Short mmCIF file of C-alpha atoms in Angstrom, two decimals:
data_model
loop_
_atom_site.label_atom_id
_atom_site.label_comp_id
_atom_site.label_asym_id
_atom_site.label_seq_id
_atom_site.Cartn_x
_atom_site.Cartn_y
_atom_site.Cartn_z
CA UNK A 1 -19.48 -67.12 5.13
CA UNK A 2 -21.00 -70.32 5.00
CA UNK A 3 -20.72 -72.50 8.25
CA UNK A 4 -19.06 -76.58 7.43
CA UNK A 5 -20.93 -78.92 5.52
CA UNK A 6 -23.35 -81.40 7.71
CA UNK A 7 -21.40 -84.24 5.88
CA UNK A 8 -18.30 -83.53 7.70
CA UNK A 9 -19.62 -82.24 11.01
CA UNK A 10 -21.47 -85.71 11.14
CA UNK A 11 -17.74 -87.44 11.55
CA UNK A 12 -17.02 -85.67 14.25
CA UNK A 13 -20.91 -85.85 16.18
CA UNK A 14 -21.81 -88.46 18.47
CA UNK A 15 -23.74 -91.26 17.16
CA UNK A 16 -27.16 -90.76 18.47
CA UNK A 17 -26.88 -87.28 16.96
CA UNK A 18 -29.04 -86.41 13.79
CA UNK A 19 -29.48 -83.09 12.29
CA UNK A 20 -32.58 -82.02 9.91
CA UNK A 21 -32.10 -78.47 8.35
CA UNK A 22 -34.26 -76.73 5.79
CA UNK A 23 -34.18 -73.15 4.65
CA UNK A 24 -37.27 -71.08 5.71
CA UNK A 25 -37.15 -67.66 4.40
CA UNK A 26 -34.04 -65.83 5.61
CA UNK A 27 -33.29 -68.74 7.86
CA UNK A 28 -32.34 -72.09 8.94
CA UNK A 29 -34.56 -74.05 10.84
CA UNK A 30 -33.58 -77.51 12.14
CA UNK A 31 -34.58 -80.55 14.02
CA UNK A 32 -32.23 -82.39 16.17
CA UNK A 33 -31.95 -85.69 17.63
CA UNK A 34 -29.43 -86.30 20.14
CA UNK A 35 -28.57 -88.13 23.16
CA UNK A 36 -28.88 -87.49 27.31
CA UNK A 37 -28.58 -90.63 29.72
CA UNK A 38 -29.25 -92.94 27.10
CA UNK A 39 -32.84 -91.27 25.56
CA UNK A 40 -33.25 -90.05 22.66
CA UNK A 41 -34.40 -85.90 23.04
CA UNK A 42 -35.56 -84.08 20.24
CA UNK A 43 -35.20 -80.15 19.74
CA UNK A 44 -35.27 -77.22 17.56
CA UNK A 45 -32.48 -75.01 16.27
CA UNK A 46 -33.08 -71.64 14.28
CA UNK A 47 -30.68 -69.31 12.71
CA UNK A 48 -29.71 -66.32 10.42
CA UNK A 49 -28.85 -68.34 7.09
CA UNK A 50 -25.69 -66.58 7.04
CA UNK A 51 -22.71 -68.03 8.99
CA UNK A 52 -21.41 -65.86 10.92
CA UNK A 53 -19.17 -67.30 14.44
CA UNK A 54 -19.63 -65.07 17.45
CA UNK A 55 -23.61 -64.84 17.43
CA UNK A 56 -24.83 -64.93 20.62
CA UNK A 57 -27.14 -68.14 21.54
CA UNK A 58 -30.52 -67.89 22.99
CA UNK A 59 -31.58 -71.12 24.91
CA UNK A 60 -35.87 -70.84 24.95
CA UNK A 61 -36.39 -72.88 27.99
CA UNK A 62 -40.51 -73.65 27.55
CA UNK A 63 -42.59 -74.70 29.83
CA UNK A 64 -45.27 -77.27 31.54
CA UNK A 65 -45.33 -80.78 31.43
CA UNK A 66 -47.10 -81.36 27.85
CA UNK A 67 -45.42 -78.08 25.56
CA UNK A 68 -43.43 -78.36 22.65
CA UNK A 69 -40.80 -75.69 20.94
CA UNK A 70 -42.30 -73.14 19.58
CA UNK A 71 -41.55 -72.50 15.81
CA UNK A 72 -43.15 -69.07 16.65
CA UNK A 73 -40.47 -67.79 19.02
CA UNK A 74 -37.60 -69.63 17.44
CA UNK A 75 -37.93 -67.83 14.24
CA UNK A 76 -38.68 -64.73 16.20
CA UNK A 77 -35.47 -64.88 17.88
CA UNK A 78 -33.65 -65.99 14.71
CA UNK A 79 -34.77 -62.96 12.82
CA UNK A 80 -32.82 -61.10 15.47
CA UNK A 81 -29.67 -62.50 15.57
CA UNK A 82 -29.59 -64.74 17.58
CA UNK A 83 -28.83 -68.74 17.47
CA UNK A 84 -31.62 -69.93 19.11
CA UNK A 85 -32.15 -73.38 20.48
CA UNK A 86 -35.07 -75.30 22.36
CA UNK A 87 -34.96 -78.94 23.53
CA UNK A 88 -38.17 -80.48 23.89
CA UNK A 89 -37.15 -82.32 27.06
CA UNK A 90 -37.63 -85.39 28.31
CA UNK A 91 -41.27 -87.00 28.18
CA UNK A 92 -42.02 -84.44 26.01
CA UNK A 93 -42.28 -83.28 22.16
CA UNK A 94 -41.65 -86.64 20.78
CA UNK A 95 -38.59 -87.39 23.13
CA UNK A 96 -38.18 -90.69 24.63
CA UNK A 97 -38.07 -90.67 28.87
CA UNK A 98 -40.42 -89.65 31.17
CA UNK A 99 -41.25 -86.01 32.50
CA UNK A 100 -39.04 -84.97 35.33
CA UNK A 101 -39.71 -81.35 36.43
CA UNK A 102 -36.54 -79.40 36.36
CA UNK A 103 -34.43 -82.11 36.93
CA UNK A 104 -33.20 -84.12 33.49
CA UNK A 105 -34.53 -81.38 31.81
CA UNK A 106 -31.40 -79.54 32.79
CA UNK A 107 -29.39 -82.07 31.47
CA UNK A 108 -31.26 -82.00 27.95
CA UNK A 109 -30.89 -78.64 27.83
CA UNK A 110 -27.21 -78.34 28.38
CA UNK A 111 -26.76 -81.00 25.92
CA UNK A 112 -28.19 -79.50 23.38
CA UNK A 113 -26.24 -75.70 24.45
CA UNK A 114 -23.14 -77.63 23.91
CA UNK A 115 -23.82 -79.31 20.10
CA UNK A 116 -25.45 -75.83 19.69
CA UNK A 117 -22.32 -73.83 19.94
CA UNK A 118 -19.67 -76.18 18.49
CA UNK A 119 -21.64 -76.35 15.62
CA UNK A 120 -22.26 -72.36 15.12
CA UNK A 121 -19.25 -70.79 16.83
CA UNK A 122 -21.27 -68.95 19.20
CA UNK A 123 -20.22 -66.51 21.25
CA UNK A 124 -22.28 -65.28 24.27
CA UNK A 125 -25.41 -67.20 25.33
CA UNK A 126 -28.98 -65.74 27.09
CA UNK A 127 -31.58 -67.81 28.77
CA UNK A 128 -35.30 -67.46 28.30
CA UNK A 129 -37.40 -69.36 30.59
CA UNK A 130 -41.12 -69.05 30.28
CA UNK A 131 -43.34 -71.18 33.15
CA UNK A 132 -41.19 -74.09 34.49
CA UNK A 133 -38.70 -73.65 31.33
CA UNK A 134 -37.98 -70.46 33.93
CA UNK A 135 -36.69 -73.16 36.28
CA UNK A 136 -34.66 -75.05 33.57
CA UNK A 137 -32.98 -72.15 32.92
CA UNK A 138 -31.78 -70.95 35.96
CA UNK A 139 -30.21 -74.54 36.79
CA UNK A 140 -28.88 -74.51 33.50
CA UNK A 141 -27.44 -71.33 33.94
CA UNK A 142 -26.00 -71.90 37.26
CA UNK A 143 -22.21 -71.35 37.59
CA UNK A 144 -21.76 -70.99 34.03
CA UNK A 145 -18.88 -68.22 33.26
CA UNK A 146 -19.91 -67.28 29.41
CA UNK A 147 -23.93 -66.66 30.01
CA UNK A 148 -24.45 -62.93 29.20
CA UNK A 149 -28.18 -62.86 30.66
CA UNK A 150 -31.03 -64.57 31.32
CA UNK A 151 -34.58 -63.84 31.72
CA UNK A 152 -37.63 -65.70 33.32
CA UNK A 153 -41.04 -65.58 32.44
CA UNK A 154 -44.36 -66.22 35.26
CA UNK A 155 -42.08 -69.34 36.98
CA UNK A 156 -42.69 -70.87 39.90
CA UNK A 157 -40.11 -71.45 42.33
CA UNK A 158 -41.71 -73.65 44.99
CA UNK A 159 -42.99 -76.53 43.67
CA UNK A 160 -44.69 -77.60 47.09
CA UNK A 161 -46.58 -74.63 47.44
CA UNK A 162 -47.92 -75.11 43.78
CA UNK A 163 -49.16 -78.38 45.05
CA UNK A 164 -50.87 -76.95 47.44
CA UNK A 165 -52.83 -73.83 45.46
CA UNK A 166 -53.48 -76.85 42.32
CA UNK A 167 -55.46 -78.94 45.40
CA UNK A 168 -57.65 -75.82 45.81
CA UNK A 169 -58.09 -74.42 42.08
CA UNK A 170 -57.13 -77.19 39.63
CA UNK A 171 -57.87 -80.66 41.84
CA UNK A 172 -57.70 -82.30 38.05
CA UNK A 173 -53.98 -81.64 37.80
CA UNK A 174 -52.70 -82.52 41.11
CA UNK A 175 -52.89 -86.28 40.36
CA UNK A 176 -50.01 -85.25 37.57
CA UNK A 177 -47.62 -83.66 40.22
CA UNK A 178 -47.95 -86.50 42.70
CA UNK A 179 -46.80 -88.82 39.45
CA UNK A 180 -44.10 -87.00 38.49
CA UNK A 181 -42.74 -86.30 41.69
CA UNK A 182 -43.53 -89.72 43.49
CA UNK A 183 -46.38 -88.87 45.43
CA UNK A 184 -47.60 -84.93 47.60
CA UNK A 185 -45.05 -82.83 49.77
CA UNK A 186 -45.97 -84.54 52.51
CA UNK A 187 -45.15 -88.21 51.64
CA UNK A 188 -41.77 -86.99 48.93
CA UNK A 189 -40.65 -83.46 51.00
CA UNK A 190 -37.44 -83.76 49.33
CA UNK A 191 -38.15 -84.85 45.91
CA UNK A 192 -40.11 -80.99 45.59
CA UNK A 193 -36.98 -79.02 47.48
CA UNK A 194 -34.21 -80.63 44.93
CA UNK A 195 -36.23 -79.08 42.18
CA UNK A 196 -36.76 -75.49 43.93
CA UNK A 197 -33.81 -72.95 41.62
CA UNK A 198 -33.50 -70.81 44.26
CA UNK A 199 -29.71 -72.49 44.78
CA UNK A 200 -29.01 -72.14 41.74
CA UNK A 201 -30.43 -68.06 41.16
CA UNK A 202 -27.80 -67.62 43.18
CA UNK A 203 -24.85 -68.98 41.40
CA UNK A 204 -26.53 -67.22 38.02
CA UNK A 205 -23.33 -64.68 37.11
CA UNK A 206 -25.03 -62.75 34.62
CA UNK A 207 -27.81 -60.10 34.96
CA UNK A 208 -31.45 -61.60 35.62
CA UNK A 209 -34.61 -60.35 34.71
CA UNK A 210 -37.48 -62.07 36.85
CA UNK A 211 -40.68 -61.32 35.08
CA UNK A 212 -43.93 -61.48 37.61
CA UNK A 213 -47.87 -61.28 37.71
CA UNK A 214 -48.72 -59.99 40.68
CA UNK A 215 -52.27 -60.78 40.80
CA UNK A 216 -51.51 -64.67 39.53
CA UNK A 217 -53.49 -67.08 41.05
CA UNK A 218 -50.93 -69.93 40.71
CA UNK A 219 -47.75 -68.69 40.91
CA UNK A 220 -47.81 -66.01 43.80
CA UNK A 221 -45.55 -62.97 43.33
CA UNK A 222 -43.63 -64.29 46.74
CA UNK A 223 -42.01 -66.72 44.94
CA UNK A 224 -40.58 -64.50 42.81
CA UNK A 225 -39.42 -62.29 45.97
CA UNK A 226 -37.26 -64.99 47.12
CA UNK A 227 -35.63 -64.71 43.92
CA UNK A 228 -34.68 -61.61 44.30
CA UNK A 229 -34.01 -62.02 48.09
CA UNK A 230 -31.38 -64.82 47.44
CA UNK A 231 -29.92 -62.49 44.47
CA UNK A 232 -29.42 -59.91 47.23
CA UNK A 233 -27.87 -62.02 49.57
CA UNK A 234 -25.80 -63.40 46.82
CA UNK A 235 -24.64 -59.74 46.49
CA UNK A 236 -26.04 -58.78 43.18
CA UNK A 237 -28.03 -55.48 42.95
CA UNK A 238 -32.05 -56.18 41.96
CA UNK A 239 -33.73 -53.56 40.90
CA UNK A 240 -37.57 -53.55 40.99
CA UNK A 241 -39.83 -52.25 38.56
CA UNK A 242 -43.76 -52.31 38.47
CA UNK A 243 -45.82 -51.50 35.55
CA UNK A 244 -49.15 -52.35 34.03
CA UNK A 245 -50.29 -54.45 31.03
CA UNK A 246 -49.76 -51.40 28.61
CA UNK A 247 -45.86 -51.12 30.05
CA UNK A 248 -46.90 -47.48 31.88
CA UNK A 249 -46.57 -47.27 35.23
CA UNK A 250 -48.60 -49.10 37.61
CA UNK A 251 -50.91 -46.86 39.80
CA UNK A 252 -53.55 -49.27 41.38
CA UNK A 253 -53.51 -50.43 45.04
CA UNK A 254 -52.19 -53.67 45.98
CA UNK A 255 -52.43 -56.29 49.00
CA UNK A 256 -49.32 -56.92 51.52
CA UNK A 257 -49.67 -60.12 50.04
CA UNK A 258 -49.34 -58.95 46.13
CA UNK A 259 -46.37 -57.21 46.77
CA UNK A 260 -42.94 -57.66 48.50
CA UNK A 261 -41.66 -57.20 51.56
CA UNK A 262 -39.39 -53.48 51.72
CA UNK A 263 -40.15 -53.08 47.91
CA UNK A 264 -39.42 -49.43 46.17
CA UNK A 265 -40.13 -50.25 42.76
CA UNK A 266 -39.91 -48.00 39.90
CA UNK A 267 -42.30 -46.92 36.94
CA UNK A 268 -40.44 -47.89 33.75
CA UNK A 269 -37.41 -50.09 32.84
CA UNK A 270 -34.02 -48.09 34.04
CA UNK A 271 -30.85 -47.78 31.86
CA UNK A 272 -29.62 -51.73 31.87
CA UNK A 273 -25.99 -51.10 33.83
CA UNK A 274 -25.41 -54.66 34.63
CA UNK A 275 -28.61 -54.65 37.50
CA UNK A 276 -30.90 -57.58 37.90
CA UNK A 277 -34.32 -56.58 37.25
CA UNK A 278 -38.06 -57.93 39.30
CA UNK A 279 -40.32 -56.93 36.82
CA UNK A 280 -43.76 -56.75 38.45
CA UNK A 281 -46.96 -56.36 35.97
CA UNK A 282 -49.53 -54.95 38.73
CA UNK A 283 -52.40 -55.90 36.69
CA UNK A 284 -51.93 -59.41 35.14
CA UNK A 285 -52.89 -62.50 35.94
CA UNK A 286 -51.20 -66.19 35.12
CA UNK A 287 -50.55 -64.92 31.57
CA UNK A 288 -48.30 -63.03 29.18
CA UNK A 289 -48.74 -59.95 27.17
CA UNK A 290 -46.58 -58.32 23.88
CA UNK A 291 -45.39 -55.76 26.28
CA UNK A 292 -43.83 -58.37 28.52
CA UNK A 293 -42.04 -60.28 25.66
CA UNK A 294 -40.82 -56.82 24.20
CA UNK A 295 -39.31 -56.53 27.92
CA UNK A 296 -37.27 -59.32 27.81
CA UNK A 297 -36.20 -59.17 24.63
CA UNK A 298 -35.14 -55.42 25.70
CA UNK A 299 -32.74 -57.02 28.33
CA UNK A 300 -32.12 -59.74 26.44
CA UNK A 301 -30.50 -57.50 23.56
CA UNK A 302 -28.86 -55.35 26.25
CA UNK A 303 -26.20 -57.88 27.48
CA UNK A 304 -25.93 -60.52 24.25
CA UNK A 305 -26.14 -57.74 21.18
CA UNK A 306 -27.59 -59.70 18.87
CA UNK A 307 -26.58 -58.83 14.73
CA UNK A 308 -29.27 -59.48 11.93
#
C-alpha cells in the first residue's frame, strides 16, 4: 500500500510546509520545512518505503545547543519499523530562530509530531531523548494520552546546577548558557526553573526509561533521582536497575553521592510490565555505549511494537 501522492497532500499542508523525499535503500528519507511562531524549522523524517497506517512514531529528540539529526539513528530506527522523526530545532541545523533550551524546542517538536502522523497514519508514538533532546521530550510528552513510551538518554534536569559544575570544568561554555538564558542563576533564577522537566515527568502517562551515568561529571546521577522521585510521587512504579558498560551486573563500590537515596536496584533489565525503569550504568562517564542504545530500543519495542 502506497501512502497519497505529495501532489495532493501539498493542498491540504500549510504554506510554509515543504517536503523533500528520496528513496534510500529500503526506505524513505525526507527533509522537511515547516513552520513554528513564524520561523522556518527544518527536520528529518525516515520510514519503511512501504505504507503501511498504524506504525508507531519515534520522535529522536537530540541534543546540545549546536547538533543536528542524525541520518545514523533515523535510518536505524526506520529499519525497525518505526516512523521516525527529528526536528532540528530552533537556532539549530539550518533553522531560522535562536537557541532556546527546552523551551521553543518543544513547540518545534510537536509541530513536526503532528505533520508527522497526518501524513503516515501513525498509530502509537515513543520518545527518545538523548542529552537536552531528553528534556524536549519529556515536555513534549507531557499530558499527551496516545504516547506509548519514552526513553531518555544522560539528560540533565537542572539547568542551574549545570551552570554551576560548567564554571568549574568547562569555564569556555558558560558564556553560552548565560546567552541563551539571559544571563547566570543568580541574575535570571526563573528563566533556568521554567526549563527544569521535572513538571512535566510527572504528567508523562506512558512508561519511562531514565538512562544514567553514574560516575558523569556533568550531569550528576541526582538529577536523574528526582526523576524518579517525582514519578513516585506521581504514583507510577520506578524500578531501578544498575549495570555496567558490558550490560552485566554492576559489582563495584559507589559514593553516597553516585547513588540514590533508599535505592534497591537490580542486576539486569526485568520483564517490561508497564514499570518505569532508572537505568544506572555504574561505570560510565558523560557518554553512551551500544549496550545502552540496545536498552532503549529494548523498551522502546516493548510498549510501541514496531513491524519491519
Amino acid at each position: 500500500m502506497r501512502r497519497p501522492p505529495t501532489a495532493l497532500l501539498a493542498l491540504v499542508l500549510p504554506p510554509a510546509f515543504l517536503w523533500q523525499s528520496a528513496p534510500q535503500g529500503n526506505l524513505e528519507v525526507t527533509h522537511v520545512r515547516y513552520g513554528v511562531d513564524n520561523l522556518q524549522i527544518r527536520g528529518l523524517v525516515c520510514a519503511p518505503r512501504t505504507f503501511r497506517p498504524g506504525r508507531p512514531l519515534l520522535m529522536l529528540e537530540h541534543g546540545g545547543f549546536s547538533s543536528e539529526p542524525s541520518l545514523e539513528l533515523c535510518r536505524r530506527f526506520a529499519e525497525q519499523g518505526y516512523v521516525v522523526a527529528q526536528s532540528a530545532y530552533r537556532g539549530q541545523g539550518g533553522s531560522q530562530g535562536q537557541v532556546e533550551a527546552c523551551m521553543g524546542e518543544v513547540r518545534d517538536s510537536r509541530a513536526l509530531q503532528r505533520l508527522v502522523q497526518d501524513r503516515y497514519l501513525t498509530s502509537k508514538v515513543g520518545f527518545l531523548g538523548v542529552s537536552l533532546g531528553g528534556c524536549v521530550a519529556l515536555k513534549a510528552a507531557a499530558g499527551q494520552s496516545g504516547v506509548g513510551a519514552v526513553v531518555t538518554l544522560i539528560s540533565p534536569t537542572d539547568f542551574a546546577e549545570q551552570v554551576g559544575i560548567l564554571q568549574r570544568t568547562r569555564p569556555d561554555a558558560v558564556n553560552r548558557w548565560h546567552q541563551i538564558f539571559g544571563g547566570s542563576p543568580q541574575d535570571n533564577p526563573q528563566a533556568y526553573a521554567q526549563r527544569s522537566p521535572l513538571a512535566a515527568a510527572a504528567r508523562v502517562k506512558a512508561p519511562l526509561m531514565v538512562v544514567a551515568a553514574d560516575q558523569d561529571p556533568l550531569i550528576p546521577v541526582s538529577q536523574s533521582c528526582r526523576v524518579r522521585d517525582v514519578r513516585r510521587k506521581a504514583g507510577f512504579r520506578v524500578l531501578e536497575v544498575r549495570l555496567n558498560r558490558q550490560g552485566e551486573p554492576y559489582r563495584g563500590e559507589l559514593k553516597a553521592w553516585r547513588r540514590c537515596a533508599g535505592e534497591r536496584p537490580l542486576g539486569q533489565l526485568p520483564p517490561l510490565r508497564g514499570e518505569d525503569v532508572l537505568l544506572h550504568y555504574g561505570d560510565l562517564f558523560h557518554t553512551s555505549t551500544p549496550q545502552m542504545w540496545n536498552a532503549a530500543e529494548q523498551f522502546l519495542a516493548a510498549y510501541l511494537q514496531p513491524r519491519r
